[in-house]
CSV table of C-alpha atoms in Angstrom, one decimal:
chain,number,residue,atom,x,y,z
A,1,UNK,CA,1.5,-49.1,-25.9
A,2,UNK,CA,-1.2,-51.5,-25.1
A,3,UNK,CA,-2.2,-50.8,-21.4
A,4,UNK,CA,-3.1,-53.4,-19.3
A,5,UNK,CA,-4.6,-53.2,-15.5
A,6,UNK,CA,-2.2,-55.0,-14.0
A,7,UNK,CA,1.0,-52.2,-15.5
A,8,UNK,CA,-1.7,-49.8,-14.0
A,9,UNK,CA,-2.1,-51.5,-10.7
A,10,UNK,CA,2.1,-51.7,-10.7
A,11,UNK,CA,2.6,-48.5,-11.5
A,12,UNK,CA,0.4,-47.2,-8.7
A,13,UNK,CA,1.7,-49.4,-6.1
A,14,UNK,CA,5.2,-48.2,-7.7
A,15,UNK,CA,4.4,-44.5,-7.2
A,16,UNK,CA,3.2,-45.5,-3.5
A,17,UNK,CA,6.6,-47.0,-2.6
A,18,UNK,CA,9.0,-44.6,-4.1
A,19,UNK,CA,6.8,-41.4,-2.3
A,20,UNK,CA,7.2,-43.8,0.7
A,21,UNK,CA,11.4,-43.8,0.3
A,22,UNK,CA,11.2,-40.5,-0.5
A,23,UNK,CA,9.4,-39.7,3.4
A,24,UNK,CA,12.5,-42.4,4.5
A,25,UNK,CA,14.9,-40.4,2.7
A,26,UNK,CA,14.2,-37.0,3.8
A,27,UNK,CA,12.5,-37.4,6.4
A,28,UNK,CA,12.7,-40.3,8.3
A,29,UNK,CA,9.1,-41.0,8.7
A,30,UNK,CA,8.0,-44.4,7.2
A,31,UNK,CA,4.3,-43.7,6.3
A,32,UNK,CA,3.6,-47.0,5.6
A,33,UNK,CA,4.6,-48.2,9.5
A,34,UNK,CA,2.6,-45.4,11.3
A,35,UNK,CA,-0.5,-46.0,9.2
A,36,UNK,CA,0.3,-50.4,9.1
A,37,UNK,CA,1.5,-50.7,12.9
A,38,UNK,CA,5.3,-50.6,12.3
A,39,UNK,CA,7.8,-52.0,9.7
A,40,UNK,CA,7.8,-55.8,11.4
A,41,UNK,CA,3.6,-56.1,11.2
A,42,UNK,CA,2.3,-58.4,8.9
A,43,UNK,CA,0.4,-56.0,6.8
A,44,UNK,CA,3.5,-53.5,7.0
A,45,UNK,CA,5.6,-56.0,5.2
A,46,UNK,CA,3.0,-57.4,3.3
A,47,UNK,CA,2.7,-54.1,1.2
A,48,UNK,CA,6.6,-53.7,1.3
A,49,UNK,CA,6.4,-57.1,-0.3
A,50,UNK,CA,3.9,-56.0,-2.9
A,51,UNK,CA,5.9,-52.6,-3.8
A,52,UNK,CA,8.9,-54.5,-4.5
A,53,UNK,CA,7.0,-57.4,-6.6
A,54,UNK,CA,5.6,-54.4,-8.6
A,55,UNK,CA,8.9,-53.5,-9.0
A,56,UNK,CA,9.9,-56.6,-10.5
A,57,UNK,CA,7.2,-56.4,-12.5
A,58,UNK,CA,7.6,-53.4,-13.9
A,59,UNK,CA,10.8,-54.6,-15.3
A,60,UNK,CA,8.7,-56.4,-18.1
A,61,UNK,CA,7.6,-52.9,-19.0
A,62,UNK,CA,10.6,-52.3,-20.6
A,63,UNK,CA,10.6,-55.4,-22.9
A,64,UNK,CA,6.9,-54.3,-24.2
A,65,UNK,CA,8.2,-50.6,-24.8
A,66,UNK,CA,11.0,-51.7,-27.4
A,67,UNK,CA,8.2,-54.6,-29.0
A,68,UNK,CA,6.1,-51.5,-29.8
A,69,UNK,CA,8.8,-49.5,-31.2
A,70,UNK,CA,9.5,-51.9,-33.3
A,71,UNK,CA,6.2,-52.4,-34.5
A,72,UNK,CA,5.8,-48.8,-35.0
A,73,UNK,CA,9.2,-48.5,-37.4
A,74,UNK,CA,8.1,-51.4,-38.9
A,75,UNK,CA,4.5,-49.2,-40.1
């Protein structure tokens, strides 16, 4: 699979999120509020924002991943 940075940059903002919902989840501490000033600051949901653009993103992953197995049967 042909990497490119912004899968990489995704994928890391991906992994951020989910350990984030996992805190939520079992926790109920929202990391990204105490270190941002709360879920209603602008940089709070501007990196919610992000997370869930990555997300979207991410979803072209999936596309790329059956182009390459193709290409790989077809060799």
């Amino acid at each position: 699979m042909n990497t490119k940075p912004y899968d990489i940059t995704a994928l890391t903002v991906i992994i951020i999120g989910a350990i984030n919902w996992g805190l939520i989840g079992f926790f109920q501490f929202d990391l990204i509020a105490v270190l941002f000033g709360g879920m209603s600051s602008l940089i709070s949901r501007i990196i919610y924002g992000l997370v869930g653009l990555c997300g979207l993103y991410a979803l072209t992953i999936y596309s790329r991943i059956d182009e390459n197995r193709l290409i790989e049967h077809q060799n």
